[in-house]
Coordinates of C-alpha atoms in Angstrom, one line a residue:
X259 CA -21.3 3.3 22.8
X260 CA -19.9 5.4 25.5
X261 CA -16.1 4.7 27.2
X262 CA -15.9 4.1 31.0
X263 CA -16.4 8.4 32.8
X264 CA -13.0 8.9 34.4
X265 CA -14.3 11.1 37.4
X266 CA -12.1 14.5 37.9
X267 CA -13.2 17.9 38.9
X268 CA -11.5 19.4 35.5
X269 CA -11.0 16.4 33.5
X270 CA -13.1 13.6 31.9
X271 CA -12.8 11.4 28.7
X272 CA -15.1 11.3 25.6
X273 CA -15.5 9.3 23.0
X274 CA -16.0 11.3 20.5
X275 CA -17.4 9.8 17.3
X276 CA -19.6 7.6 19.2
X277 CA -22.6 10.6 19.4
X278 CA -22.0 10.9 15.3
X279 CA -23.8 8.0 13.5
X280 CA -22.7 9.4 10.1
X281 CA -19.3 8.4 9.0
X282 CA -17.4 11.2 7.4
X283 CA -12.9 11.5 6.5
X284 CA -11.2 13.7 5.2
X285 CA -9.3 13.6 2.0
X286 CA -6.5 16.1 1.1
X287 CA -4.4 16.6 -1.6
X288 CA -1.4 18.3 -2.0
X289 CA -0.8 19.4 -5.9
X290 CA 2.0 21.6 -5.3
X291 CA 5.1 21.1 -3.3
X292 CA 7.8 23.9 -4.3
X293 CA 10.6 24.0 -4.3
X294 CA 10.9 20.2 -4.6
X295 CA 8.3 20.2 -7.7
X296 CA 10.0 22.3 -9.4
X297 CA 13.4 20.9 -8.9
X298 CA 12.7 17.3 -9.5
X299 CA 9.4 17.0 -11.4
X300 CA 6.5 14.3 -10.3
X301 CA 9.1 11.6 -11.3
X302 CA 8.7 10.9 -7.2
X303 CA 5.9 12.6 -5.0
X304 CA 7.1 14.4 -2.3
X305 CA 6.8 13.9 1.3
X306 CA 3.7 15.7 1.7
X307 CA 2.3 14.6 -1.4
X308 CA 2.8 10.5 -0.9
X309 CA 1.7 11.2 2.9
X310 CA -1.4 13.1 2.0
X311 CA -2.3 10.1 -0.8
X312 CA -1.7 7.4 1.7
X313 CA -3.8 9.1 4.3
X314 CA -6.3 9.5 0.9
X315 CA -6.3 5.6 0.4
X316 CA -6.6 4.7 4.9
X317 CA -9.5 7.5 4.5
X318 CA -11.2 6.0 1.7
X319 CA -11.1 2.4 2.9
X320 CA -12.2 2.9 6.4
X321 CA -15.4 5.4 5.5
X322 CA -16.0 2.4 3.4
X323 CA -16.3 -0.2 5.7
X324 CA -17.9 2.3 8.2
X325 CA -20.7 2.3 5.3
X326 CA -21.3 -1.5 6.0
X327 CA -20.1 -2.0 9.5
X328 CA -21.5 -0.9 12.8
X329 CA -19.3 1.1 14.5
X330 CA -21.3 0.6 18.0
X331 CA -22.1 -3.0 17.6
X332 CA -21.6 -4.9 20.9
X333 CA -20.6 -8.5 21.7
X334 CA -19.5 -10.9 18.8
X335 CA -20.1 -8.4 16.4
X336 CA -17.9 -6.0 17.9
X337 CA -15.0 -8.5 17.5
X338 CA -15.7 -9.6 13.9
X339 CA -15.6 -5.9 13.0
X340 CA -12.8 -5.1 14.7
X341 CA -11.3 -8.1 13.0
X342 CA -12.4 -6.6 9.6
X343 CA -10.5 -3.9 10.0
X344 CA -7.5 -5.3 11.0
X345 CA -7.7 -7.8 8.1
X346 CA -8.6 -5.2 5.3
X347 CA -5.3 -3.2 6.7
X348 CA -2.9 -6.1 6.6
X349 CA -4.2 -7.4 3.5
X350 CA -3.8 -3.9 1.5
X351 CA -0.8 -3.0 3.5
X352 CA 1.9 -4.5 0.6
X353 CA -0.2 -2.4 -2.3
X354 CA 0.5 1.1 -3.5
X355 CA -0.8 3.9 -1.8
X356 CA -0.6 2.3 1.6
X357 CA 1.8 3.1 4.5
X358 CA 3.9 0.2 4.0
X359 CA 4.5 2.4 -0.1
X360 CA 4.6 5.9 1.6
X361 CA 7.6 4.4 3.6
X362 CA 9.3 3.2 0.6
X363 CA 8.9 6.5 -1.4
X364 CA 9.6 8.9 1.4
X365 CA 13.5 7.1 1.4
X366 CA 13.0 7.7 -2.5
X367 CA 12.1 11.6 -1.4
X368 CA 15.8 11.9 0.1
X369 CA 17.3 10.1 -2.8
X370 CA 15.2 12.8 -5.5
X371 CA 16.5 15.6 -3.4
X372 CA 20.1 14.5 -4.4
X373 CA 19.1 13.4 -8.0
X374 CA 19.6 9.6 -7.1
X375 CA 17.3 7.6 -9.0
X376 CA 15.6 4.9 -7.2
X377 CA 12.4 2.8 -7.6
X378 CA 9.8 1.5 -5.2
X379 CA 9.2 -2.3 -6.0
X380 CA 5.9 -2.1 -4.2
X381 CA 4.7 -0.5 -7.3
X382 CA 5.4 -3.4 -8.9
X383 CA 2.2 -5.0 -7.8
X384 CA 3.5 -8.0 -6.0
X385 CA 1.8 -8.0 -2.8
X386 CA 2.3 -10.2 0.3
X387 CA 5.9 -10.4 0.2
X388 CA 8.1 -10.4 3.0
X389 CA 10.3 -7.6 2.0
X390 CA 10.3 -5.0 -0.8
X391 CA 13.1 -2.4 -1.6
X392 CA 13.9 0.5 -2.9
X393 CA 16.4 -0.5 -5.9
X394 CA 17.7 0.9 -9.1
X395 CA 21.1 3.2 -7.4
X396 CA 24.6 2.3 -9.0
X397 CA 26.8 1.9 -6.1
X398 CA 28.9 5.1 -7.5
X399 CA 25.7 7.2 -6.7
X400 CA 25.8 6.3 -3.0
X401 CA 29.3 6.4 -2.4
X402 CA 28.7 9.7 -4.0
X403 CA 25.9 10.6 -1.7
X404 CA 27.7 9.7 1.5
X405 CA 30.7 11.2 0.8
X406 CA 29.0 14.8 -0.2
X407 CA 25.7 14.7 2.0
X408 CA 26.4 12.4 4.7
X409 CA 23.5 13.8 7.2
X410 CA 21.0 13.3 3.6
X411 CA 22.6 9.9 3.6
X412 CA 21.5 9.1 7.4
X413 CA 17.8 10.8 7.3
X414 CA 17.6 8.2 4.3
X415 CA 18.1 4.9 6.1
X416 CA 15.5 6.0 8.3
X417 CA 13.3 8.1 6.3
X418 CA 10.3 5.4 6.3
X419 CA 10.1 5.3 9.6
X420 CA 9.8 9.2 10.1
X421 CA 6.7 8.6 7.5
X422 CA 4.9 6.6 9.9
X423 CA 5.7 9.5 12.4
X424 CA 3.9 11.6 10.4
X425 CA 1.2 9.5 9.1
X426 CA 0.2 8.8 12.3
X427 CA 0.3 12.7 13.7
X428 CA -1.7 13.7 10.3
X429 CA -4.4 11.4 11.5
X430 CA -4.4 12.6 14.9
X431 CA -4.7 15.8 13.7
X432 CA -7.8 14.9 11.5
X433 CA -9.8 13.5 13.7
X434 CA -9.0 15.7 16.9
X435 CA -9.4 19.3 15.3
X436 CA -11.7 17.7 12.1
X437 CA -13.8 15.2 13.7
X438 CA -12.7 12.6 11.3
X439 CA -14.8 9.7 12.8
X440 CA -13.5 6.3 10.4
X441 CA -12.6 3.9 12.7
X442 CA -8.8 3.7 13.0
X443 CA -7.0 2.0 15.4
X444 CA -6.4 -0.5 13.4
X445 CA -4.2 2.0 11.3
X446 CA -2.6 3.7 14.3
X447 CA -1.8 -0.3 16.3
X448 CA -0.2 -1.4 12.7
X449 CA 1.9 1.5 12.1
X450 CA 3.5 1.6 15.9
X451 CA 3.9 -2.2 16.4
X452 CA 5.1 -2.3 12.4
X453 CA 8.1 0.5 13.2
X454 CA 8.9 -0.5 16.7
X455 CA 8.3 -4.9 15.6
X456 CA 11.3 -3.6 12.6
X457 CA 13.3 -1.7 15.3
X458 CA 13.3 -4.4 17.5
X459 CA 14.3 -7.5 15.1
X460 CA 17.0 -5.3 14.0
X461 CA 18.1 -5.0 17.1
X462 CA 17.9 -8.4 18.1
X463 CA 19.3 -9.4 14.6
X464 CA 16.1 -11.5 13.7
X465 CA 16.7 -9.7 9.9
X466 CA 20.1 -11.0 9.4
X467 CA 19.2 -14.2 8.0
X468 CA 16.8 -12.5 5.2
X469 CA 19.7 -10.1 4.9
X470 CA 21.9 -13.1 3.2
X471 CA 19.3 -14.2 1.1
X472 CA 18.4 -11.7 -0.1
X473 CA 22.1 -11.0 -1.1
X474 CA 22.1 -14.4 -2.5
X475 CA 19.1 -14.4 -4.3
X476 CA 19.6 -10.7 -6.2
X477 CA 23.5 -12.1 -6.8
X478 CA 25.5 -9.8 -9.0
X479 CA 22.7 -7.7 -10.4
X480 CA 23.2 -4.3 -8.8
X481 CA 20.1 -2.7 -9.7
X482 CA 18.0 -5.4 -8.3
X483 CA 19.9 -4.4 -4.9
X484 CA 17.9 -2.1 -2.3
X485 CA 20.2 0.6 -1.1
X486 CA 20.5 0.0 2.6
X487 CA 18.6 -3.2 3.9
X488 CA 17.7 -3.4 7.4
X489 CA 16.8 0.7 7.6
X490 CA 17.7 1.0 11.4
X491 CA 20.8 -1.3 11.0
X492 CA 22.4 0.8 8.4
X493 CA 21.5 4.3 10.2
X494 CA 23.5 3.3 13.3
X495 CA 26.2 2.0 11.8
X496 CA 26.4 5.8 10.0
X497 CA 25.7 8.0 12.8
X498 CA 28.7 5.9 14.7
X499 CA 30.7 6.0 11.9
X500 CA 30.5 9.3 9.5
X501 CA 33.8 9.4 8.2
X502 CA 33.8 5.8 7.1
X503 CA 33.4 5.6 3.1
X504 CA 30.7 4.0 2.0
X505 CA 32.9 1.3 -0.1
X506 CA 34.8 0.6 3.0
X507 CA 31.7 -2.1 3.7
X508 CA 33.4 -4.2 1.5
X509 CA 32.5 -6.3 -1.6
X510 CA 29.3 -7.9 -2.3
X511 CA 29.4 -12.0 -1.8
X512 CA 28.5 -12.1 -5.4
X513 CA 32.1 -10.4 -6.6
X514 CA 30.1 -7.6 -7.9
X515 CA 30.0 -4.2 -6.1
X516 CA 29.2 -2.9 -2.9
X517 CA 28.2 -4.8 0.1
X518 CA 25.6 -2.8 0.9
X519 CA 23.7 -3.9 3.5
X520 CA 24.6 -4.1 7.5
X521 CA 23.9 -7.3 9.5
X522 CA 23.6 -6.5 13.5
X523 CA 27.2 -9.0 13.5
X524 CA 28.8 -6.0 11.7
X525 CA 27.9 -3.8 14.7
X526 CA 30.5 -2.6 17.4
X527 CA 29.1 -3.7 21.1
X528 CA 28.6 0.1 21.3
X529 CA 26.1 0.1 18.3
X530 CA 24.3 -2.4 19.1
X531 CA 23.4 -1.4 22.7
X532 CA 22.8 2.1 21.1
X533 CA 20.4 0.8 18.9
X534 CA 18.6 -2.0 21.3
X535 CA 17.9 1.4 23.6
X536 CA 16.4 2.7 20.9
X537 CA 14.3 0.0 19.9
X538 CA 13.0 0.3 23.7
X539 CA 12.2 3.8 23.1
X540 CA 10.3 3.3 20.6
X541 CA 7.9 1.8 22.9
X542 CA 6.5 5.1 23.5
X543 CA 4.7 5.3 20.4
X544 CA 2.2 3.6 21.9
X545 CA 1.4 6.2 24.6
X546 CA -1.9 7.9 22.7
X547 CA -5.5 7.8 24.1
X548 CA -7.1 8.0 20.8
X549 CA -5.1 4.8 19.5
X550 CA -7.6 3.2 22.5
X551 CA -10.5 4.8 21.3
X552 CA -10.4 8.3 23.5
X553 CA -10.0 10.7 20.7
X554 CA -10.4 13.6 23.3
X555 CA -11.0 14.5 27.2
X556 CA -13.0 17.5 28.6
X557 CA -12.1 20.1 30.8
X558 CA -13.9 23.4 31.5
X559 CA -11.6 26.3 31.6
X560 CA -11.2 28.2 34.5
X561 CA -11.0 31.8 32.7
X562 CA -13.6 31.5 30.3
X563 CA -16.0 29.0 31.4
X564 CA -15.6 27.0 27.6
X565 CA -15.6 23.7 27.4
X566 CA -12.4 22.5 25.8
X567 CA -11.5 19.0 24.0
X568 CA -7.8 18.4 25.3
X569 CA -5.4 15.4 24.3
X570 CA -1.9 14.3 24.5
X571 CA 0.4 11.6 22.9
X572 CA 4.2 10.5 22.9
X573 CA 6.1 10.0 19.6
X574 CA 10.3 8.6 19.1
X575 CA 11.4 9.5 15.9
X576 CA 15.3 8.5 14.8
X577 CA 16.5 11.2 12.9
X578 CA 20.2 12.7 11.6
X579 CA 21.7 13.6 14.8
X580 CA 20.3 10.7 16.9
X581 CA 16.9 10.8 18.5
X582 CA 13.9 13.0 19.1
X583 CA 11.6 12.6 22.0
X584 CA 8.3 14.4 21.8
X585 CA 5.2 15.0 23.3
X586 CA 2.0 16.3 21.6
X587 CA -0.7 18.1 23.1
X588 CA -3.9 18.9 21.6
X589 CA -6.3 21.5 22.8
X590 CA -9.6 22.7 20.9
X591 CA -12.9 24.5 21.9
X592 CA -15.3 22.6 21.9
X593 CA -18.3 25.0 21.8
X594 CA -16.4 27.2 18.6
X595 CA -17.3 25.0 14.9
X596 CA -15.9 26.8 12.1
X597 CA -16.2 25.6 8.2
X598 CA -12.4 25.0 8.6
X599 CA -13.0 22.8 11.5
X600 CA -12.7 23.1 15.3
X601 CA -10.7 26.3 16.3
X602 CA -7.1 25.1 18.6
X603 CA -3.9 24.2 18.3
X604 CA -1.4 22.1 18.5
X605 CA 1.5 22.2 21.3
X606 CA 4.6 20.1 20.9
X607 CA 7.6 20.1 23.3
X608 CA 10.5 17.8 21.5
X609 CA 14.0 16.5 22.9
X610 CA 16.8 16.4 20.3
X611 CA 19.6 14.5 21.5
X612 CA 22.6 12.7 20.3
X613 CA 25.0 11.0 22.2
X614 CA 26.4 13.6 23.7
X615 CA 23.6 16.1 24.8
X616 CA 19.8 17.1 24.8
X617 CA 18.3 20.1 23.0
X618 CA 14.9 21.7 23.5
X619 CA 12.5 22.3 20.5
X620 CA 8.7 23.8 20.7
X621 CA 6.9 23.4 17.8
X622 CA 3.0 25.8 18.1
X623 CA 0.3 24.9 15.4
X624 CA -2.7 27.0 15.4
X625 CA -6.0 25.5 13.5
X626 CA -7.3 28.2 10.8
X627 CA -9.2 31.2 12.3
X628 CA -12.5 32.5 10.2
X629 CA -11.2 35.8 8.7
X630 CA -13.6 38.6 6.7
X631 CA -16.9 37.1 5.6
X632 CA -15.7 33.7 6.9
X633 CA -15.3 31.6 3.9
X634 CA -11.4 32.6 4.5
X635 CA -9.6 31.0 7.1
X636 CA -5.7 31.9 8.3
X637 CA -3.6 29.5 10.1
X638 CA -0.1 29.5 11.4
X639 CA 2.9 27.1 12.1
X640 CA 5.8 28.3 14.6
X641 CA 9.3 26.0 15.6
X642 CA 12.2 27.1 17.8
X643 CA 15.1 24.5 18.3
X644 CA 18.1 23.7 19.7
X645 CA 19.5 20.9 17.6
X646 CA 23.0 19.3 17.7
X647 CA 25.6 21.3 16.0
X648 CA 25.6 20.7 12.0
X649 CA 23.3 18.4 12.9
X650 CA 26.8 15.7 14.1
X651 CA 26.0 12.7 16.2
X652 CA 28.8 13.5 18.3
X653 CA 28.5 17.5 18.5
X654 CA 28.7 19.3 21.9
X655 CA 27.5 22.5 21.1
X656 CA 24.0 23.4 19.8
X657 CA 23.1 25.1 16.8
X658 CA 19.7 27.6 17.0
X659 CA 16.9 27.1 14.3
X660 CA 13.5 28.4 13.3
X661 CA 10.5 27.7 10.9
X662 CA 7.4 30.1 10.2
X663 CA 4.7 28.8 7.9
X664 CA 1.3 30.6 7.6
X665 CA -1.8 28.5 5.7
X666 CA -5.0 30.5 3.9
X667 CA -7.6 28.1 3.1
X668 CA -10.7 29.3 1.2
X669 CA -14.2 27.3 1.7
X670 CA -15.4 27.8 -1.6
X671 CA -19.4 26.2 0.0
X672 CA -19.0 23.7 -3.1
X673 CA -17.8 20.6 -0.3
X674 CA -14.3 21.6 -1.6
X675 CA -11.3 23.9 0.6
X676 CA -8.7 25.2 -1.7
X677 CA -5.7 25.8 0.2
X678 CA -2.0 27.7 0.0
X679 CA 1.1 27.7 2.5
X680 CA 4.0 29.0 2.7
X681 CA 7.3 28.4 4.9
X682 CA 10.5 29.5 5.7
X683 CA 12.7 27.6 7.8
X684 CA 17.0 28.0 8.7
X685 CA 19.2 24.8 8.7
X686 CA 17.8 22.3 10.8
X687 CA 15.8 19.0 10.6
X688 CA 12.2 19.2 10.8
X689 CA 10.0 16.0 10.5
X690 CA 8.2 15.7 6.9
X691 CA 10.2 18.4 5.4
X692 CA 13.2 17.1 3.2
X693 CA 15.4 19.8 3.0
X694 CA 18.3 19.8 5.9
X695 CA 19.2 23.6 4.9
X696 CA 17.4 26.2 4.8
X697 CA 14.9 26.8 2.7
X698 CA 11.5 28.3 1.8
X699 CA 8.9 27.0 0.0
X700 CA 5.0 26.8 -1.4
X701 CA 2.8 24.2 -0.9
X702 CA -0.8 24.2 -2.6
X703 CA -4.0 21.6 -2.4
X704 CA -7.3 21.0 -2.0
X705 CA -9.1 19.2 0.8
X706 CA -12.4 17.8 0.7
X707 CA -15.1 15.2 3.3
X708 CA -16.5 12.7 2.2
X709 CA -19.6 11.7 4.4

């Protein structure tokens, strides 16, 4: 079933799995993420690895229900499936291996980079709750951690919500340039109204009541104790206050260590109004066409006479130094299938600002291009930033950066697409990538469809 034509002379949307009765995903897995592997073991995936099995388990469930549901059904029918979906993500959302866990384990990522044990209590198979955490830190190892790696110890409070970030690009990504066709909305609705619904009750201070019981219901066990509490609430407390000690919070109502949690009553007049503009920003995670079902629009170029698929979104992510504004652009040609999908790339113009100033970043992703016989395919990633001095909240001077990252993917014609990257980048924070300094590294997978 067709969307409403917008009339243009150049431009006109397309709904693009519509045309496609066969409902196909893609699944990807990364099996090797050095230097973070190597460093720290599986004891916690990475961020690429607990993204990609997240997306694995969305994938999965969606082509499932598109087995049994009718994607173009009409009427009544269209409402009960759209209800399906919305229920089978909010029912699964508190299990492992959805977002709600990648968010969890990515703040465990940035713990593992600065060998701070943690554990994810949504693995402990308790579903429904209210709030899970991500416990099992002695206080020492986060007075520690602020003290010796206080921009680590800011990207941490917010960490889950930079997974959603990327979640939801990854699955843009699929189903622009791989014609993923699942039907998920559902996915991309919950994951913005989940991150800006937190943002917002922590700004309003909606959380702070479940902030004091939970401090009176873990008491004076320390381990039980999740390492922040309201994410958004402890960030803006640290990026307003960096040289404060982390013990200087005060003691915990039990007696027993570290209060460690923030409550929006804690909060200066300045940090609160910093974070409620914030929570308004976040707003803008909603600006996507395919979250509304337009998963591209058509243009035909005026030099080569190709159709092209074009598409555009917003994204807000919080980050080290502040904020980051940035807006995604999508371009493909249409008439150009290759077995590594459909040739483009990926556009991205991104403002980093703290409170002081803005900084430009462009950030260029071409798709793999068919090289030699065609089963090889060579793609390429390329970043150029301006981002707040040592990445510091209140820096007035910029500090230049840089990332370079080239993918060979093999289509070995067995339904399977071995794959290898590698990546340099200089200090500088980039968005699914851990390390703040600079750092090179290897990543290898395989990526598959299932139809």
């Amino acid at each position: 079933m067709n969307k409403a034509v917008f009339v243009s002379a150049l431009l006109s949307p397309v709904f693009a799995h519509a045309d496609d009765s066969s409902v196909s995903a893609i699944v990807r897995f990364t099996l090797l993420d050095s230097p973070y592997n190597l460093r720290h073991g599986y004891k916690s995936p990475s961020m690429a690895q607990s993204l990609d099995l997240a997306r694995n388990w969305n994938s999965v469930v969606h082509w499932g229900l598109g087995q049994v549901l009718d994607s173009n059904a009409t009427g009544y029918k269209f409402w009960l499936n759209s209800a399906a979906y919305i229920v089978t993500d909010q029912l699964l959302g508190t299990f492992p291996l959805s977002p709600g866990w990648m968010h969890e384990e990515w703040h465990r990522a940035v713990m593992t980079q600065r060998n701070v044990p943690s554990e994810n209590t949504i693995n402990d198979f308790k579903p429904f709750q209210e709030t899970y955490s991500v416990s099992g830190q002695a206080d020492e190892d986060l007075v520690r951690m602020k003290k010796y790696y206080p921009k680590d110890h800011l990207r941490l409070s917010v960490a889950g919500d930079e997974s959603e970030r990327e979640f939801y690009l990854s699955l843009q990504k699929d189903r622009f340039f791989k014609n993923q066709n699942t039907v998920d909305w559902s996915t991309m609705l919950m994951l913005s109204f989940g991150s800006w619904s937190y943002i917002n009750s922590s700004a309003a201070g909606e959380g702070d009541q479940a902030t004091l019981d939970n401090e009176k219901e873990e008491g004076s066990n320390i381990k039980k104790r999740d390492f922040v509490g309201m994410d958004y609430l402890g960030w803006v407390r640290d990026l307003h206050r960096p040289d404060e000690p982390f013990e200087a919070r005060g003691q915990h109502p039990s007696g027993v260590g570290i209060r460690r949690y923030t409550k929006k009553s804690d909060l200066t007049s300045e940090e609160q109004d910093y974070l409620l503009r914030q929570s308004r920003w976040h707003l803008v995670n909603f600006v996507d066409p395919q979250m509304f079902g337009f998963d591209y629009f058509t243009m035909t170029s005026p030099t080569t006479g190709r159709e092209l698929g074009l598409n555009a979104s917003l994204a807000h992510y919080v980050t080290p130094f502040g904020t980051a504004l940035r807006l995604n652009l999508f371009m493909k040609t249409l008439s150009k299938q290759t077995p590594f999908g459909t040739q483009g790339l990926l556009f991205a113009w991104q403002q980093n600002s703290n409170q002081k100033k803005s900084y430009p970043q462009i950030d260029i992703e071409h798709r793999p291009v068919p090289v030699g016989d065609g089963s090889f395919g060579i793609g390429a990633r390329a970043a150029l930033w301006l981002q707040p001095k040592n990445l510091d909240f209140f820096a007035l001077k910029p500090q230049p950066g840089a990332l370079l990252a080239v993918k060979l993917v093999h289509d070995c014609q067995l339904g399977f697409q071995p794959w290898l990257e590698l990546e340099g980048k200089t200090k500088g924070w980039i968005a699914g990538q851990v390390d703040l300094g600079q750092t090179y590294g290897l990543r290898a997978g395989v990526e598959t469809r299932i139809r």
